[in-house]
C-alpha atoms as an extended CHARMM CRD file, in Angstrom:
* protein
*
       202  EXT
         1         1  MET       CA             89.0420000000      105.5220000000      120.0030000000  PROA      1               0.0000000000
         2         2  LEU       CA             85.8690000000      107.7110000000      119.8650000000  PROA      2               0.0000000000
         3         3  LEU       CA             85.1000000000      110.1120000000      122.6060000000  PROA      3               0.0000000000
         4         4  VAL       CA             81.3590000000      111.1160000000      122.6990000000  PROA      4               0.0000000000
         5         5  GLY       CA             79.8340000000      114.2440000000      124.1750000000  PROA      5               0.0000000000
         6         6  MET       CA             79.8350000000      117.9110000000      124.0570000000  PROA      6               0.0000000000
         7         7  LEU       CA             83.0270000000      120.0860000000      125.0110000000  PROA      7               0.0000000000
         8         8  ASP       CA             81.1270000000      122.3340000000      127.1340000000  PROA      8               0.0000000000
         9         9  SER       CA             80.9690000000      119.4530000000      129.6490000000  PROA      9               0.0000000000
        10        10  PRO       CA             84.1000000000      119.7950000000      131.8010000000  PROA      10              0.0000000000
        11        11  TYR       CA             84.1780000000      115.8860000000      132.0320000000  PROA      11              0.0000000000
        12        12  VAL       CA             84.2740000000      115.4940000000      128.0660000000  PROA      12              0.0000000000
        13        13  ARG       CA             86.9260000000      118.3610000000      127.8140000000  PROA      13              0.0000000000
        14        14  ARG       CA             89.1320000000      116.8730000000      130.6370000000  PROA      14              0.0000000000
        15        15  ALA       CA             89.3230000000      113.4690000000      129.1320000000  PROA      15              0.0000000000
        16        16  ALA       CA             89.9570000000      114.9310000000      125.5730000000  PROA      16              0.0000000000
        17        17  VAL       CA             92.9120000000      117.1320000000      126.7710000000  PROA      17              0.0000000000
        18        18  THR       CA             94.3550000000      114.3180000000      128.7660000000  PROA      18              0.0000000000
        19        19  GLY       CA             94.0640000000      111.7660000000      125.7260000000  PROA      19              0.0000000000
        20        20  THR       CA             95.9530000000      114.2790000000      123.5370000000  PROA      20              0.0000000000
        21        21  LEU       CA             98.7240000000      114.9190000000      126.1170000000  PROA      21              0.0000000000
        22        22  LEU       CA             99.2310000000      111.0740000000      126.4150000000  PROA      22              0.0000000000
        23        23  GLY       CA             99.8800000000      110.9850000000      122.5120000000  PROA      23              0.0000000000
        24        24  LEU       CA             96.5660000000      109.1360000000      121.7210000000  PROA      24              0.0000000000
        25        25  ASP       CA             94.5920000000      109.4780000000      118.6100000000  PROA      25              0.0000000000
        26        26  VAL       CA             91.2020000000      110.2020000000      119.9240000000  PROA      26              0.0000000000
        27        27  GLU       CA             88.2770000000      110.8570000000      117.5450000000  PROA      27              0.0000000000
        28        28  HSD       CA             85.5950000000      113.1240000000      118.8250000000  PROA      28              0.0000000000
        29        29  ARG       CA             81.7030000000      113.2010000000      118.2560000000  PROA      29              0.0000000000
        30        30  SER       CA             79.8850000000      116.1260000000      119.5320000000  PROA      30              0.0000000000
        31        31  VAL       CA             76.4740000000      114.6880000000      120.8130000000  PROA      31              0.0000000000
        32        32  SER       CA             74.3380000000      115.9870000000      123.3870000000  PROA      32              0.0000000000
        33        33  VAL       CA             72.7140000000      114.0350000000      125.9680000000  PROA      33              0.0000000000
        34        34  PHE       CA             69.7510000000      116.5040000000      125.8770000000  PROA      34              0.0000000000
        35        35  ARG       CA             69.4250000000      117.4300000000      122.2720000000  PROA      35              0.0000000000
        36        36  HSD       CA             70.5550000000      113.9800000000      120.7370000000  PROA      36              0.0000000000
        37        37  MET       CA             69.2220000000      111.5700000000      123.1350000000  PROA      37              0.0000000000
        38        38  ASP       CA             68.3080000000      108.9460000000      120.5900000000  PROA      38              0.0000000000
        39        39  GLU       CA             71.7970000000      109.2510000000      118.8740000000  PROA      39              0.0000000000
        40        40  PHE       CA             73.5310000000      109.0420000000      122.2020000000  PROA      40              0.0000000000
        41        41  ARG       CA             71.4560000000      106.0420000000      123.4550000000  PROA      41              0.0000000000
        42        42  ALA       CA             72.5180000000      104.3300000000      120.3150000000  PROA      42              0.0000000000
        43        43  ILE       CA             76.1110000000      104.6370000000      121.3650000000  PROA      43              0.0000000000
        44        44  ASN       CA             75.4780000000      104.1490000000      125.1690000000  PROA      44              0.0000000000
        45        45  PRO       CA             72.2310000000      103.1230000000      126.3950000000  PROA      45              0.0000000000
        46        46  LEU       CA             73.2070000000      104.9240000000      129.6030000000  PROA      46              0.0000000000
        47        47  ILE       CA             73.0700000000      108.2970000000      127.8670000000  PROA      47              0.0000000000
        48        48  LYS       CA             76.2860000000      109.2710000000      129.9010000000  PROA      48              0.0000000000
        49        49  ALA       CA             78.7430000000      111.8960000000      128.7260000000  PROA      49              0.0000000000
        50        50  PRO       CA             81.3810000000      111.2290000000      128.1870000000  PROA      50              0.0000000000
        51        51  SER       CA             81.2950000000      107.8650000000      126.7340000000  PROA      51              0.0000000000
        52        52  LEU       CA             84.3390000000      106.3660000000      125.1180000000  PROA      52              0.0000000000
        53        53  VAL       CA             84.1260000000      103.5520000000      122.4210000000  PROA      53              0.0000000000
        54        54  ALA       CA             87.2810000000      101.7830000000      122.7960000000  PROA      54              0.0000000000
        55        55  ASP       CA             89.1220000000      100.1560000000      119.7760000000  PROA      55              0.0000000000
        56        56  ASP       CA             87.5440000000       96.7430000000      120.3920000000  PROA      56              0.0000000000
        57        57  GLY       CA             84.1110000000       98.4580000000      120.5170000000  PROA      57              0.0000000000
        58        58  THR       CA             83.6170000000       98.2750000000      124.2630000000  PROA      58              0.0000000000
        59        59  VAL       CA             81.8430000000      101.4440000000      125.6370000000  PROA      59              0.0000000000
        60        60  ILE       CA             83.4020000000      103.0170000000      128.7760000000  PROA      60              0.0000000000
        61        61  SER       CA             81.3980000000      105.4730000000      130.9850000000  PROA      61              0.0000000000
        62        62  GLU       CA             82.7350000000      108.0600000000      133.4180000000  PROA      62              0.0000000000
        63        63  SER       CA             85.6140000000      110.3680000000      132.7690000000  PROA      63              0.0000000000
        64        64  LEU       CA             87.8470000000      108.9990000000      135.3720000000  PROA      64              0.0000000000
        65        65  LEU       CA             87.6040000000      105.4930000000      133.9030000000  PROA      65              0.0000000000
        66        66  ILE       CA             87.8970000000      106.7000000000      130.4490000000  PROA      66              0.0000000000
        67        67  ILE       CA             91.3060000000      108.4300000000      131.6580000000  PROA      67              0.0000000000
        68        68  GLN       CA             92.2250000000      105.3060000000      133.2040000000  PROA      68              0.0000000000
        69        69  HSD       CA             91.9100000000      103.5470000000      129.8440000000  PROA      69              0.0000000000
        70        70  PHE       CA             93.7420000000      106.1700000000      128.0730000000  PROA      70              0.0000000000
        71        71  GLU       CA             96.7030000000      105.5200000000      130.5680000000  PROA      71              0.0000000000
        72        72  ASP       CA             96.4700000000      101.8760000000      130.0430000000  PROA      72              0.0000000000
        73        73  VAL       CA             96.6200000000      102.2240000000      126.3120000000  PROA      73              0.0000000000
        74        74  ALA       CA             99.3620000000      104.8340000000      126.4410000000  PROA      74              0.0000000000
        75        75  GLY       CA            101.2910000000      102.8950000000      128.9020000000  PROA      75              0.0000000000
        76        76  ARG       CA            102.1560000000      105.7740000000      131.1780000000  PROA      76              0.0000000000
        77        77  SER       CA            100.2910000000      108.4030000000      133.2380000000  PROA      77              0.0000000000
        78        78  LEU       CA            100.5870000000      112.3230000000      133.5050000000  PROA      78              0.0000000000
        79        79  ARG       CA            100.5370000000      111.8890000000      137.3610000000  PROA      79              0.0000000000
        80        80  PRO       CA            103.8220000000      112.1600000000      139.2750000000  PROA      80              0.0000000000
        81        81  VAL       CA            105.2260000000      108.8490000000      140.3790000000  PROA      81              0.0000000000
        82        82  GLU       CA            107.0880000000      110.2020000000      143.5050000000  PROA      82              0.0000000000
        83        83  GLY       CA            105.0700000000      109.9240000000      146.7880000000  PROA      83              0.0000000000
        84        84  SER       CA            104.3710000000      113.3620000000      148.0550000000  PROA      84              0.0000000000
        85        85  ALA       CA            103.8760000000      115.0190000000      144.5720000000  PROA      85              0.0000000000
        86        86  ARG       CA            101.7290000000      112.2380000000      143.7550000000  PROA      86              0.0000000000
        87        87  THR       CA             99.4300000000      112.4240000000      146.7980000000  PROA      87              0.0000000000
        88        88  ARG       CA             99.3360000000      116.1930000000      146.2020000000  PROA      88              0.0000000000
        89        89  ASP       CA             98.4250000000      115.8670000000      142.6740000000  PROA      89              0.0000000000
        90        90  LEU       CA             95.5770000000      113.3810000000      143.6420000000  PROA      90              0.0000000000
        91        91  ALA       CA             94.2320000000      115.7460000000      146.1500000000  PROA      91              0.0000000000
        92        92  LEU       CA             94.2340000000      118.8160000000      143.8430000000  PROA      92              0.0000000000
        93        93  THR       CA             92.8410000000      116.6800000000      141.1040000000  PROA      93              0.0000000000
        94        94  GLY       CA             89.9160000000      115.7550000000      143.3960000000  PROA      94              0.0000000000
        95        95  ILE       CA             89.2630000000      119.4530000000      144.2750000000  PROA      95              0.0000000000
        96        96  GLY       CA             89.2200000000      120.4680000000      140.6240000000  PROA      96              0.0000000000
        97        97  ILE       CA             86.7190000000      117.4920000000      140.0680000000  PROA      97              0.0000000000
        98        98  VAL       CA             84.4610000000      118.7400000000      142.9640000000  PROA      98              0.0000000000
        99        99  ALA       CA             84.6060000000      122.2570000000      141.7160000000  PROA      99              0.0000000000
       100       100  ALA       CA             83.3690000000      121.1350000000      138.1560000000  PROA      100             0.0000000000
       101       101  ASP       CA             80.5850000000      118.9080000000      140.0370000000  PROA      101             0.0000000000
       102       102  LYS       CA             79.3090000000      121.8710000000      141.8500000000  PROA      102             0.0000000000
       103       103  ALA       CA             79.4920000000      124.1190000000      139.0570000000  PROA      103             0.0000000000
       104       104  VAL       CA             77.3710000000      121.6490000000      137.0980000000  PROA      104             0.0000000000
       105       105  SER       CA             74.8940000000      121.4360000000      139.8200000000  PROA      105             0.0000000000
       106       106  VAL       CA             74.7050000000      125.2690000000      140.0900000000  PROA      106             0.0000000000
       107       107  GLU       CA             73.9440000000      125.5240000000      136.5170000000  PROA      107             0.0000000000
       108       108  TYR       CA             71.0950000000      122.6530000000      136.6820000000  PROA      108             0.0000000000
       109       109  GLU       CA             69.6010000000      124.2470000000      139.7340000000  PROA      109             0.0000000000
       110       110  ARG       CA             69.4350000000      127.6650000000      137.8220000000  PROA      110             0.0000000000
       111       111  LYS       CA             67.3940000000      125.9280000000      135.0490000000  PROA      111             0.0000000000
       112       112  ARG       CA             64.7230000000      124.5520000000      137.4190000000  PROA      112             0.0000000000
       113       113  PRO       CA             61.3370000000      126.3650000000      137.5980000000  PROA      113             0.0000000000
       114       114  GLU       CA             61.3690000000      128.7470000000      140.5360000000  PROA      114             0.0000000000
       115       115  ALA       CA             58.5670000000      126.6450000000      142.4060000000  PROA      115             0.0000000000
       116       116  GLN       CA             61.0680000000      123.6080000000      142.1800000000  PROA      116             0.0000000000
       117       117  ARG       CA             63.9880000000      125.2940000000      143.6750000000  PROA      117             0.0000000000
       118       118  TYR       CA             65.0540000000      124.6710000000      147.2470000000  PROA      118             0.0000000000
       119       119  GLN       CA             67.0360000000      127.5590000000      148.5920000000  PROA      119             0.0000000000
       120       120  PRO       CA             69.1960000000      125.8420000000      151.2290000000  PROA      120             0.0000000000
       121       121  TRP       CA             70.2090000000      123.2690000000      148.7360000000  PROA      121             0.0000000000
       122       122  GLN       CA             71.2830000000      126.0880000000      146.2970000000  PROA      122             0.0000000000
       123       123  GLU       CA             73.1010000000      127.7100000000      148.9370000000  PROA      123             0.0000000000
       124       124  ARG       CA             74.9060000000      124.5520000000      149.8740000000  PROA      124             0.0000000000
       125       125  ILE       CA             76.1810000000      123.7040000000      146.4760000000  PROA      125             0.0000000000
       126       126  VAL       CA             77.4360000000      127.3340000000      145.9370000000  PROA      126             0.0000000000
       127       127  ALA       CA             79.1440000000      127.3050000000      149.0670000000  PROA      127             0.0000000000
       128       128  GLN       CA             80.8730000000      124.0360000000      148.0210000000  PROA      128             0.0000000000
       129       129  LEU       CA             81.8090000000      125.3930000000      144.7910000000  PROA      129             0.0000000000
       130       130  HSD       CA             83.3870000000      128.6420000000      146.3570000000  PROA      130             0.0000000000
       131       131  VAL       CA             85.3720000000      126.5210000000      148.9460000000  PROA      131             0.0000000000
       132       132  ALA       CA             86.7730000000      124.2930000000      146.1100000000  PROA      132             0.0000000000
       133       133  LEU       CA             87.7410000000      127.5660000000      144.0520000000  PROA      133             0.0000000000
       134       134  ASP       CA             89.2890000000      129.0500000000      147.1360000000  PROA      134             0.0000000000
       135       135  LEU       CA             91.3990000000      125.9990000000      147.6260000000  PROA      135             0.0000000000
       136       136  LEU       CA             92.4850000000      125.7570000000      143.9940000000  PROA      136             0.0000000000
       137       137  ASP       CA             93.2090000000      129.5440000000      143.8890000000  PROA      137             0.0000000000
       138       138  ALA       CA             95.5090000000      129.1290000000      146.9810000000  PROA      138             0.0000000000
       139       139  ALA       CA             97.1230000000      126.1270000000      145.4670000000  PROA      139             0.0000000000
       140       140  ALA       CA             97.7380000000      128.1780000000      142.3310000000  PROA      140             0.0000000000
       141       141  ALA       CA             99.1320000000      131.1530000000      144.4320000000  PROA      141             0.0000000000
       142       142  ARG       CA            101.5880000000      128.7470000000      145.8390000000  PROA      142             0.0000000000
       143       143  GLY       CA            102.7170000000      127.5320000000      142.4900000000  PROA      143             0.0000000000
       144       144  GLU       CA            101.2810000000      123.9700000000      142.8630000000  PROA      144             0.0000000000
       145       145  LEU       CA             98.9550000000      124.6760000000      139.8680000000  PROA      145             0.0000000000
       146       146  THR       CA            100.8190000000      125.6740000000      136.7050000000  PROA      146             0.0000000000
       147       147  ALA       CA            100.6240000000      125.6360000000      132.9180000000  PROA      147             0.0000000000
       148       148  GLY       CA            103.4360000000      123.3360000000      132.4930000000  PROA      148             0.0000000000
       149       149  PRO       CA            105.8180000000      122.7100000000      130.8340000000  PROA      149             0.0000000000
       150       150  GLU       CA            104.5250000000      119.4050000000      131.7270000000  PROA      150             0.0000000000
       151       151  LEU       CA            100.8500000000      119.5720000000      132.6620000000  PROA      151             0.0000000000
       152       152  LEU       CA             99.7370000000      117.2920000000      135.6190000000  PROA      152             0.0000000000
       153       153  PRO       CA             96.2250000000      116.1190000000      136.1230000000  PROA      153             0.0000000000
       154       154  CYS       CA             95.6560000000      118.6930000000      138.9080000000  PROA      154             0.0000000000
       155       155  ASP       CA             96.5630000000      121.4520000000      136.3870000000  PROA      155             0.0000000000
       156       156  ILE       CA             94.1510000000      120.1180000000      133.7580000000  PROA      156             0.0000000000
       157       157  ALA       CA             91.3390000000      119.5890000000      136.3560000000  PROA      157             0.0000000000
       158       158  ALA       CA             91.6730000000      123.1060000000      137.7870000000  PROA      158             0.0000000000
       159       159  ALA       CA             91.8360000000      124.9260000000      134.4740000000  PROA      159             0.0000000000
       160       160  ILE       CA             88.8840000000      123.0890000000      132.9720000000  PROA      160             0.0000000000
       161       161  ALA       CA             86.8630000000      123.6290000000      136.1060000000  PROA      161             0.0000000000
       162       162  TRP       CA             87.5700000000      127.2790000000      136.1280000000  PROA      162             0.0000000000
       163       163  GLY       CA             86.7970000000      127.5500000000      132.2200000000  PROA      163             0.0000000000
       164       164  PHE       CA             83.5340000000      125.9370000000      132.7360000000  PROA      164             0.0000000000
       165       165  CYS       CA             82.6230000000      128.0880000000      135.6370000000  PROA      165             0.0000000000
       166       166  ARG       CA             83.4840000000      131.2660000000      133.5690000000  PROA      166             0.0000000000
       167       167  PHE       CA             81.6500000000      129.9510000000      130.4560000000  PROA      167             0.0000000000
       168       168  VAL       CA             78.3800000000      128.8620000000      132.2270000000  PROA      168             0.0000000000
       169       169  ILE       CA             78.0350000000      130.6150000000      135.5690000000  PROA      169             0.0000000000
       170       170  PRO       CA             80.3920000000      133.6770000000      135.3420000000  PROA      170             0.0000000000
       171       171  ASP       CA             78.3090000000      135.5820000000      138.0280000000  PROA      171             0.0000000000
       172       172  TYR       CA             79.4520000000      132.7280000000      140.5940000000  PROA      172             0.0000000000
       173       173  ALA       CA             82.8440000000      132.9790000000      139.6960000000  PROA      173             0.0000000000
       174       174  PRO       CA             84.2480000000      136.5270000000      139.3670000000  PROA      174             0.0000000000
       175       175  GLU       CA             87.9690000000      136.6510000000      138.3200000000  PROA      175             0.0000000000
       176       176  GLU       CA             88.7970000000      139.0370000000      140.9040000000  PROA      176             0.0000000000
       177       177  ARG       CA             87.8440000000      136.8800000000      143.7870000000  PROA      177             0.0000000000
       178       178  TRP       CA             90.2650000000      134.0270000000      142.4040000000  PROA      178             0.0000000000
       179       179  PRO       CA             93.1040000000      135.7310000000      140.6900000000  PROA      179             0.0000000000
       180       180  ALA       CA             95.7660000000      133.1310000000      140.8980000000  PROA      180             0.0000000000
       181       181  LEU       CA             93.3490000000      130.4680000000      139.6250000000  PROA      181             0.0000000000
       182       182  SER       CA             92.3410000000      132.6970000000      136.8540000000  PROA      182             0.0000000000
       183       183  ALA       CA             95.7860000000      133.3260000000      135.6800000000  PROA      183             0.0000000000
       184       184  GLN       CA             96.7800000000      129.5970000000      135.6400000000  PROA      184             0.0000000000
       185       185  ALA       CA             93.5750000000      128.6510000000      133.6420000000  PROA      185             0.0000000000
       186       186  LYS       CA             94.2440000000      131.5570000000      131.1680000000  PROA      186             0.0000000000
       187       187  ALA       CA             97.8460000000      130.3440000000      130.7090000000  PROA      187             0.0000000000
       188       188  CYS       CA             96.4460000000      126.7530000000      130.1950000000  PROA      188             0.0000000000
       189       189  GLU       CA             93.9120000000      127.8420000000      127.5310000000  PROA      189             0.0000000000
       190       190  ALA       CA             96.6680000000      129.5200000000      125.5560000000  PROA      190             0.0000000000
       191       191  LEU       CA             98.3140000000      126.1060000000      125.1370000000  PROA      191             0.0000000000
       192       192  ASP       CA             97.8460000000      124.3000000000      121.7920000000  PROA      192             0.0000000000
       193       193  VAL       CA             96.2610000000      121.2320000000      123.6120000000  PROA      193             0.0000000000
       194       194  PHE       CA             93.5400000000      123.2740000000      125.0530000000  PROA      194             0.0000000000
       195       195  LYS       CA             92.8540000000      125.2460000000      121.7880000000  PROA      195             0.0000000000
       196       196  ALA       CA             92.6150000000      121.9920000000      120.2050000000  PROA      196             0.0000000000
       197       197  TRP       CA             89.5640000000      121.1990000000      122.4140000000  PROA      197             0.0000000000
       198       198  PRO       CA             87.7690000000      124.4930000000      122.9190000000  PROA      198             0.0000000000
       199       199  ILE       CA             84.7470000000      124.5420000000      125.4560000000  PROA      199             0.0000000000
       200       200  ASP       CA             82.4910000000      126.2830000000      122.8720000000  PROA      200             0.0000000000
       201       201  ARG       CA             83.1330000000      123.9470000000      120.1210000000  PROA      201             0.0000000000
       202       202  GLU       CA             80.0880000000      122.2070000000      118.7200000000  PROA      202             0.0000000000
């Protein structure tokens, strides 16, 4: 399987880490949707990162669906099976994804020319980002987000979202405001599976 996209994308990185934890052999090709549009278009005309080229040549878009395919191939999931633990993991994974989504939106808005920026919208997405980080930090403080020994999807989503915030928009995510989440993410980043897929890798 070939995973296509830059590792500075939280979606690409979350899929890569998950695939590795599931024991899959995932090849990676670092292609930018901005700087390498023609190359990306040749793989997936949607120019969507991440894209996965499955073993039969089928191209799958969207990180959630790519992870679903990884689980199908592996015959297992990292998500808990038991009811309340599974529900909690789904909820926290969703919050981690929202945090990443809003962080990406903040970064894109910052890159707009000043005349094209809409302040109420910027304030809204920053507020949404901060609420998501508040919720993740509280969960980490309660011990619901950890660095293993068995990583859950929520652990991965939270750590990668925080890592992306600190890498791209650190002014919007000071460590002292969310210390429990910061500590959880740092512990995850120290793991071999996270080191294998570093955020700044080209």
